[in-house]
Amino acid sequence: MRIVLGVAGGIAAYKACHVIRRLRELGHTVKVVPTEAALRFVGAATFEALSGETVTSDLFDEVDTVNHVRIGQEADLVVIAPATANTVARIAAGLADDLLTATVLTTTAEVVVAPAMHTEMWQNPATVANIATLRARGVHVLDPAVGRLTGPDSGPGRLPEPEDIVDFALAASSAAVGSTGSAAEQTPTEHTPAGASSAGRTASPLAGRRVVISAGGTREALDPVRFLGNRSSGKQGIALARAADAAGARVELVAANVDSGLLQTLPATVDVTEVESTLELAEAMRRAQPDADVIVMAAAVADYRPADRAGAKMKKSGDEGLTISLVQNPDILAGLVSTRKRDQTIVGFAAETGDDRHSAYDYAREKLVRKGVDLLVFNDVSGDRAFGHDDTEVHVLAAAEAGIDELGAFSGSKDDVSQKVVAVIGEHMR
């Protein structure tokens, strides 16, 4: 496959070198098209040595071959990594004022954009609108990772690792090509503009589907000050929402007590409904279910709530203890399964610990059968694992005629794992 790698002028440009090497190891031809600013971070000689092709950023080089059009016409896939806020804005505006933007405007191949910028730039309304514009046109946008940025700053905006960029880009290309064979077997004229339909080509199984995801942890009020809760931060559900949005789904996130800073890392295209208690979460999911193609219950839900909520702050009375009467909350997941519509995919989450009778894995298998869900994403939270951390390890289980199948075991950052889980959900739907 002939891949054009666009490189914009950010400190993360050095990662493009690793992207080139990985793509070539996989047998692809790589044409690097940097911006002038990118060449201030990584020289043309480095890009040429790694790609084996000449490198230029000048719109007027090789005019005799109409280079500014030919590169886009010959591409099977265009990947821009890193894409700065400025480059994203110019592509969204449809400009063609350098070789990279001209290439994007002329290509009919799939376009993948991996933004990298400071958090304030990524969350600025202008960038949010530009990213939404690109996605609406069918451009595949890989959300930035959360981590260390230039200088002392940290937050969402870090360029994902080269391996993740390559995996995402090739998956986007494969999903677009569908059953017509590899992209390398197609001529440029067989491509259609990103986002358009063509006979024999299929989008991601989640493209255009309504996906409802719950995240966070419910809180059950004891009085106006105190509550019973759990340790779920909502990071996994947020990551799942980003991954589903990147796959082209129409995403609604029902967020139970998720920090506002985390919510701000979501694409503007994700609808957010905020709730607090289990009963509020149950009602929000009930309202969302009729229009949902996929429901992912990633929130940590309280099994019990206080029988009575005090109207005023409870006071201590000497050295006496406190007895709280609890009543059982409704089983939200079981309720959704019992009222599911035809062809609706329901995914449960299980944070389990083992005991002296059974392992955490055994309890997860039992929950899959008992709940009646299509897929169960299970993680072992023994020993202070998973909750609040940026990394996780999960197993995806599915019921089968011969018992229970494990569809995948994934570990890494919650964003990386979420992309793989969303891919499994899509394959299940397919």
mmCIF file with all atom_site columns, N, CA and C in Angstrom, residues 379-421:
data_model
loop_
_atom_site.group_PDB
_atom_site.id
_atom_site.type_symbol
_atom_site.label_atom_id
_atom_site.label_alt_id
_atom_site.label_comp_id
_atom_site.label_asym_id
_atom_site.label_entity_id
_atom_site.label_seq_id
_atom_site.pdbx_PDB_ins_code
_atom_site.Cartn_x
_atom_site.Cartn_y
_atom_site.Cartn_z
_atom_site.occupancy
_atom_site.B_iso_or_equiv
_atom_site.pdbx_formal_charge
_atom_site.auth_seq_id
_atom_site.auth_comp_id
_atom_site.auth_asym_id
_atom_site.auth_atom_id
_atom_site.pdbx_PDB_model_num
ATOM 1   N N  . ASN A 1 379 ? -12.297 -7.227  34.458 1.00 0.00 ? 379 ASN A N  1
ATOM 2   C CA . ASN A 1 379 ? -10.957 -6.987  34.981 1.00 0.00 ? 379 ASN A CA 1
ATOM 3   C C  . ASN A 1 379 ? -10.900 -7.360  36.452 1.00 0.00 ? 379 ASN A C  1
ATOM 4   N N  . ASP A 1 380 ? -9.752  -7.850  36.830 1.00 0.00 ? 380 ASP A N  1
ATOM 5   C CA . ASP A 1 380 ? -9.497  -8.274  38.204 1.00 0.00 ? 380 ASP A CA 1
ATOM 6   C C  . ASP A 1 380 ? -8.997  -7.057  38.975 1.00 0.00 ? 380 ASP A C  1
ATOM 7   N N  . VAL A 1 381 ? -9.775  -6.599  39.964 1.00 0.00 ? 381 VAL A N  1
ATOM 8   C CA . VAL A 1 381 ? -9.421  -5.391  40.706 1.00 0.00 ? 381 VAL A CA 1
ATOM 9   C C  . VAL A 1 381 ? -8.840  -5.722  42.079 1.00 0.00 ? 381 VAL A C  1
ATOM 10  N N  . SER A 1 382 ? -8.387  -6.944  42.259 1.00 0.00 ? 382 SER A N  1
ATOM 11  C CA . SER A 1 382 ? -7.746  -7.317  43.513 1.00 0.00 ? 382 SER A CA 1
ATOM 12  C C  . SER A 1 382 ? -6.484  -6.484  43.717 1.00 0.00 ? 382 SER A C  1
ATOM 13  N N  . GLY A 1 383 ? -6.186  -6.174  44.960 1.00 0.00 ? 383 GLY A N  1
ATOM 14  C CA . GLY A 1 383 ? -4.943  -5.477  45.265 1.00 0.00 ? 383 GLY A CA 1
ATOM 15  C C  . GLY A 1 383 ? -4.848  -4.083  44.705 1.00 0.00 ? 383 GLY A C  1
ATOM 16  N N  . ASP A 1 384 ? -5.962  -3.341  44.751 1.00 0.00 ? 384 ASP A N  1
ATOM 17  C CA . ASP A 1 384 ? -5.948  -1.924  44.356 1.00 0.00 ? 384 ASP A CA 1
ATOM 18  C C  . ASP A 1 384 ? -5.600  -1.725  42.885 1.00 0.00 ? 384 ASP A C  1
ATOM 19  N N  . ARG A 1 385 ? -6.063  -2.625  42.032 1.00 0.00 ? 385 ARG A N  1
ATOM 20  C CA . ARG A 1 385 ? -5.811  -2.496  40.599 1.00 0.00 ? 385 ARG A CA 1
ATOM 21  C C  . ARG A 1 385 ? -6.995  -1.842  39.902 1.00 0.00 ? 385 ARG A C  1
ATOM 22  N N  . ALA A 1 386 ? -6.744  -1.182  38.796 1.00 0.00 ? 386 ALA A N  1
ATOM 23  C CA . ALA A 1 386 ? -7.734  -0.650  37.850 1.00 0.00 ? 386 ALA A CA 1
ATOM 24  C C  . ALA A 1 386 ? -8.311  0.695   38.260 1.00 0.00 ? 386 ALA A C  1
ATOM 25  N N  . PHE A 1 387 ? -8.962  0.805   39.424 1.00 0.00 ? 387 PHE A N  1
ATOM 26  C CA . PHE A 1 387 ? -9.688  2.029   39.753 1.00 0.00 ? 387 PHE A CA 1
ATOM 27  C C  . PHE A 1 387 ? -8.760  3.234   39.836 1.00 0.00 ? 387 PHE A C  1
ATOM 28  N N  . GLY A 1 388 ? -9.062  4.261   39.027 1.00 0.00 ? 388 GLY A N  1
ATOM 29  C CA . GLY A 1 388 ? -8.318  5.501   39.061 1.00 0.00 ? 388 GLY A CA 1
ATOM 30  C C  . GLY A 1 388 ? -7.000  5.475   38.324 1.00 0.00 ? 388 GLY A C  1
ATOM 31  N N  . HIS A 1 389 ? -6.539  4.317   37.876 1.00 0.00 ? 389 HIS A N  1
ATOM 32  C CA . HIS A 1 389 ? -5.259  4.213   37.191 1.00 0.00 ? 389 HIS A CA 1
ATOM 33  C C  . HIS A 1 389 ? -5.429  4.517   35.700 1.00 0.00 ? 389 HIS A C  1
ATOM 34  N N  . ASP A 1 390 ? -4.322  4.875   35.065 1.00 0.00 ? 390 ASP A N  1
ATOM 35  C CA . ASP A 1 390 ? -4.357  5.139   33.626 1.00 0.00 ? 390 ASP A CA 1
ATOM 36  C C  . ASP A 1 390 ? -4.188  3.868   32.798 1.00 0.00 ? 390 ASP A C  1
ATOM 37  N N  . ASP A 1 391 ? -3.668  2.810   33.416 1.00 0.00 ? 391 ASP A N  1
ATOM 38  C CA . ASP A 1 391 ? -3.476  1.533   32.728 1.00 0.00 ? 391 ASP A CA 1
ATOM 39  C C  . ASP A 1 391 ? -4.476  0.502   33.247 1.00 0.00 ? 391 ASP A C  1
ATOM 40  N N  . THR A 1 392 ? -4.735  -0.506  32.449 1.00 0.00 ? 392 THR A N  1
ATOM 41  C CA . THR A 1 392 ? -5.667  -1.548  32.867 1.00 0.00 ? 392 THR A CA 1
ATOM 42  C C  . THR A 1 392 ? -5.366  -2.832  32.112 1.00 0.00 ? 392 THR A C  1
ATOM 43  N N  . GLU A 1 393 ? -5.997  -3.897  32.529 1.00 0.00 ? 393 GLU A N  1
ATOM 44  C CA . GLU A 1 393 ? -5.911  -5.189  31.835 1.00 0.00 ? 393 GLU A CA 1
ATOM 45  C C  . GLU A 1 393 ? -7.293  -5.818  31.874 1.00 0.00 ? 393 GLU A C  1
ATOM 46  N N  . VAL A 1 394 ? -7.826  -6.176  30.720 1.00 0.00 ? 394 VAL A N  1
ATOM 47  C CA . VAL A 1 394 ? -9.186  -6.715  30.653 1.00 0.00 ? 394 VAL A CA 1
ATOM 48  C C  . VAL A 1 394 ? -9.226  -7.975  29.805 1.00 0.00 ? 394 VAL A C  1
ATOM 49  N N  . HIS A 1 395 ? -10.286 -8.759  30.019 1.00 0.00 ? 395 HIS A N  1
ATOM 50  C CA . HIS A 1 395 ? -10.617 -9.910  29.181 1.00 0.00 ? 395 HIS A CA 1
ATOM 51  C C  . HIS A 1 395 ? -12.023 -9.676  28.645 1.00 0.00 ? 395 HIS A C  1
ATOM 52  N N  . VAL A 1 396 ? -12.239 -9.959  27.384 1.00 0.00 ? 396 VAL A N  1
ATOM 53  C CA . VAL A 1 396 ? -13.570 -9.825  26.791 1.00 0.00 ? 396 VAL A CA 1
ATOM 54  C C  . VAL A 1 396 ? -14.137 -11.220 26.586 1.00 0.00 ? 396 VAL A C  1
ATOM 55  N N  . LEU A 1 397 ? -15.256 -11.498 27.244 1.00 0.00 ? 397 LEU A N  1
ATOM 56  C CA . LEU A 1 397 ? -15.886 -12.811 27.201 1.00 0.00 ? 397 LEU A CA 1
ATOM 57  C C  . LEU A 1 397 ? -17.191 -12.756 26.427 1.00 0.00 ? 397 LEU A C  1
ATOM 58  N N  . ALA A 1 398 ? -17.545 -13.856 25.788 1.00 0.00 ? 398 ALA A N  1
ATOM 59  C CA . ALA A 1 398 ? -18.808 -13.949 25.049 1.00 0.00 ? 398 ALA A CA 1
ATOM 60  C C  . ALA A 1 398 ? -19.382 -15.345 25.243 1.00 0.00 ? 398 ALA A C  1
ATOM 61  N N  . ALA A 1 399 ? -20.709 -15.406 25.345 1.00 0.00 ? 399 ALA A N  1
ATOM 62  C CA . ALA A 1 399 ? -21.377 -16.705 25.452 1.00 0.00 ? 399 ALA A CA 1
ATOM 63  C C  . ALA A 1 399 ? -21.337 -17.397 24.097 1.00 0.00 ? 399 ALA A C  1
ATOM 64  N N  . ALA A 1 400 ? -21.124 -18.705 24.113 1.00 0.00 ? 400 ALA A N  1
ATOM 65  C CA . ALA A 1 400 ? -21.068 -19.500 22.886 1.00 0.00 ? 400 ALA A CA 1
ATOM 66  C C  . ALA A 1 400 ? -21.795 -20.811 23.124 1.00 0.00 ? 400 ALA A C  1
ATOM 67  N N  . GLU A 1 401 ? -22.126 -21.499 22.036 1.00 0.00 ? 401 GLU A N  1
ATOM 68  C CA . GLU A 1 401 ? -22.857 -22.759 22.150 1.00 0.00 ? 401 GLU A CA 1
ATOM 69  C C  . GLU A 1 401 ? -22.083 -23.785 22.977 1.00 0.00 ? 401 GLU A C  1
ATOM 70  N N  . ALA A 1 402 ? -20.769 -23.769 22.839 1.00 0.00 ? 402 ALA A N  1
ATOM 71  C CA . ALA A 1 402 ? -19.962 -24.756 23.542 1.00 0.00 ? 402 ALA A CA 1
ATOM 72  C C  . ALA A 1 402 ? -19.514 -24.274 24.921 1.00 0.00 ? 402 ALA A C  1
ATOM 73  N N  . GLY A 1 403 ? -20.007 -23.127 25.355 1.00 0.00 ? 403 GLY A N  1
ATOM 74  C CA . GLY A 1 403 ? -19.613 -22.597 26.659 1.00 0.00 ? 403 GLY A CA 1
ATOM 75  C C  . GLY A 1 403 ? -19.362 -21.114 26.578 1.00 0.00 ? 403 GLY A C  1
ATOM 76  N N  . ILE A 1 404 ? -18.176 -20.680 26.996 1.00 0.00 ? 404 ILE A N  1
ATOM 77  C CA . ILE A 1 404 ? -17.819 -19.268 27.007 1.00 0.00 ? 404 ILE A CA 1
ATOM 78  C C  . ILE A 1 404 ? -16.516 -19.085 26.247 1.00 0.00 ? 404 ILE A C  1
ATOM 79  N N  . ASP A 1 405 ? -16.517 -18.145 25.315 1.00 0.00 ? 405 ASP A N  1
ATOM 80  C CA . ASP A 1 405 ? -15.320 -17.835 24.541 1.00 0.00 ? 405 ASP A CA 1
ATOM 81  C C  . ASP A 1 405 ? -14.656 -16.588 25.090 1.00 0.00 ? 405 ASP A C  1
ATOM 82  N N  . GLU A 1 406 ? -13.344 -16.562 25.083 1.00 0.00 ? 406 GLU A N  1
ATOM 83  C CA . GLU A 1 406 ? -12.619 -15.333 25.366 1.00 0.00 ? 406 GLU A CA 1
ATOM 84  C C  . GLU A 1 406 ? -12.214 -14.727 24.032 1.00 0.00 ? 406 GLU A C  1
ATOM 85  N N  . LEU A 1 407 ? -12.728 -13.521 23.754 1.00 0.00 ? 407 LEU A N  1
ATOM 86  C CA . LEU A 1 407 ? -12.491 -12.878 22.462 1.00 0.00 ? 407 LEU A CA 1
ATOM 87  C C  . LEU A 1 407 ? -11.230 -12.042 22.451 1.00 0.00 ? 407 LEU A C  1
ATOM 88  N N  . GLY A 1 408 ? -10.659 -11.826 23.615 1.00 0.00 ? 408 GLY A N  1
ATOM 89  C CA . GLY A 1 408 ? -9.431  -11.046 23.649 1.00 0.00 ? 408 GLY A CA 1
ATOM 90  C C  . GLY A 1 408 ? -9.014  -10.734 25.066 1.00 0.00 ? 408 GLY A C  1
ATOM 91  N N  . ALA A 1 409 ? -7.717  -10.604 25.268 1.00 0.00 ? 409 ALA A N  1
ATOM 92  C CA . ALA A 1 409 ? -7.154  -10.149 26.538 1.00 0.00 ? 409 ALA A CA 1
ATOM 93  C C  . ALA A 1 409 ? -6.250  -8.979  26.205 1.00 0.00 ? 409 ALA A C  1
ATOM 94  N N  . PHE A 1 410 ? -6.539  -7.811  26.750 1.00 0.00 ? 410 PHE A N  1
ATOM 95  C CA . PHE A 1 410 ? -5.840  -6.592  26.372 1.00 0.00 ? 410 PHE A CA 1
ATOM 96  C C  . PHE A 1 410 ? -5.289  -5.895  27.604 1.00 0.00 ? 410 PHE A C  1
ATOM 97  N N  . SER A 1 411 ? -4.098  -5.335  27.470 1.00 0.00 ? 411 SER A N  1
ATOM 98  C CA . SER A 1 411 ? -3.514  -4.560  28.554 1.00 0.00 ? 411 SER A CA 1
ATOM 99  C C  . SER A 1 411 ? -2.830  -3.342  27.968 1.00 0.00 ? 411 SER A C  1
ATOM 100 N N  . GLY A 1 412 ? -2.679  -2.311  28.797 1.00 0.00 ? 412 GLY A N  1
ATOM 101 C CA . GLY A 1 412 ? -2.068  -1.064  28.353 1.00 0.00 ? 412 GLY A CA 1
ATOM 102 C C  . GLY A 1 412 ? -2.841  0.115   28.902 1.00 0.00 ? 412 GLY A C  1
ATOM 103 N N  . SER A 1 413 ? -2.688  1.263   28.266 1.00 0.00 ? 413 SER A N  1
ATOM 104 C CA . SER A 1 413 ? -3.436  2.435   28.701 1.00 0.00 ? 413 SER A CA 1
ATOM 105 C C  . SER A 1 413 ? -4.927  2.201   28.456 1.00 0.00 ? 413 SER A C  1
ATOM 106 N N  . LYS A 1 414 ? -5.754  2.895   29.212 1.00 0.00 ? 414 LYS A N  1
ATOM 107 C CA . LYS A 1 414 ? -7.196  2.710   29.050 1.00 0.00 ? 414 LYS A CA 1
ATOM 108 C C  . LYS A 1 414 ? -7.672  3.147   27.671 1.00 0.00 ? 414 LYS A C  1
ATOM 109 N N  . ASP A 1 415 ? -6.983  4.115   27.064 1.00 0.00 ? 415 ASP A N  1
ATOM 110 C CA . ASP A 1 415 ? -7.330  4.500   25.694 1.00 0.00 ? 415 ASP A CA 1
ATOM 111 C C  . ASP A 1 415 ? -6.993  3.384   24.716 1.00 0.00 ? 415 ASP A C  1
ATOM 112 N N  . ASP A 1 416 ? -5.814  2.800   24.862 1.00 0.00 ? 416 ASP A N  1
ATOM 113 C CA . ASP A 1 416 ? -5.429  1.699   23.970 1.00 0.00 ? 416 ASP A CA 1
ATOM 114 C C  . ASP A 1 416 ? -6.382  0.518   24.116 1.00 0.00 ? 416 ASP A C  1
ATOM 115 N N  . VAL A 1 417 ? -6.661  0.151   25.365 1.00 0.00 ? 417 VAL A N  1
ATOM 116 C CA . VAL A 1 417 ? -7.557  -0.981  25.619 1.00 0.00 ? 417 VAL A CA 1
ATOM 117 C C  . VAL A 1 417 ? -8.955  -0.697  25.085 1.00 0.00 ? 417 VAL A C  1
ATOM 118 N N  . SER A 1 418 ? -9.417  0.528   25.243 1.00 0.00 ? 418 SER A N  1
ATOM 119 C CA . SER A 1 418 ? -10.761 0.878   24.771 1.00 0.00 ? 418 SER A CA 1
ATOM 120 C C  . SER A 1 418 ? -10.883 0.748   23.266 1.00 0.00 ? 418 SER A C  1
ATOM 121 N N  . GLN A 1 419 ? -9.847  1.145   22.542 1.00 0.00 ? 419 GLN A N  1
ATOM 122 C CA . GLN A 1 419 ? -9.876  1.002   21.084 1.00 0.00 ? 419 GLN A CA 1
ATOM 123 C C  . GLN A 1 419 ? -10.009 -0.466  20.689 1.00 0.00 ? 419 GLN A C  1
ATOM 124 N N  . LYS A 1 420 ? -9.332  -1.340  21.415 1.00 0.00 ? 420 LYS A N  1
ATOM 125 C CA . LYS A 1 420 ? -9.407  -2.770  21.102 1.00 0.00 ? 420 LYS A CA 1
ATOM 126 C C  . LYS A 1 420 ? -10.768 -3.344  21.487 1.00 0.00 ? 420 LYS A C  1
ATOM 127 N N  . VAL A 1 421 ? -11.311 -2.896  22.626 1.00 0.00 ? 421 VAL A N  1
ATOM 128 C CA . VAL A 1 421 ? -12.633 -3.376  23.041 1.00 0.00 ? 421 VAL A CA 1
ATOM 129 C C  . VAL A 1 421 ? -13.693 -2.923  22.048 1.00 0.00 ? 421 VAL A C  1
#
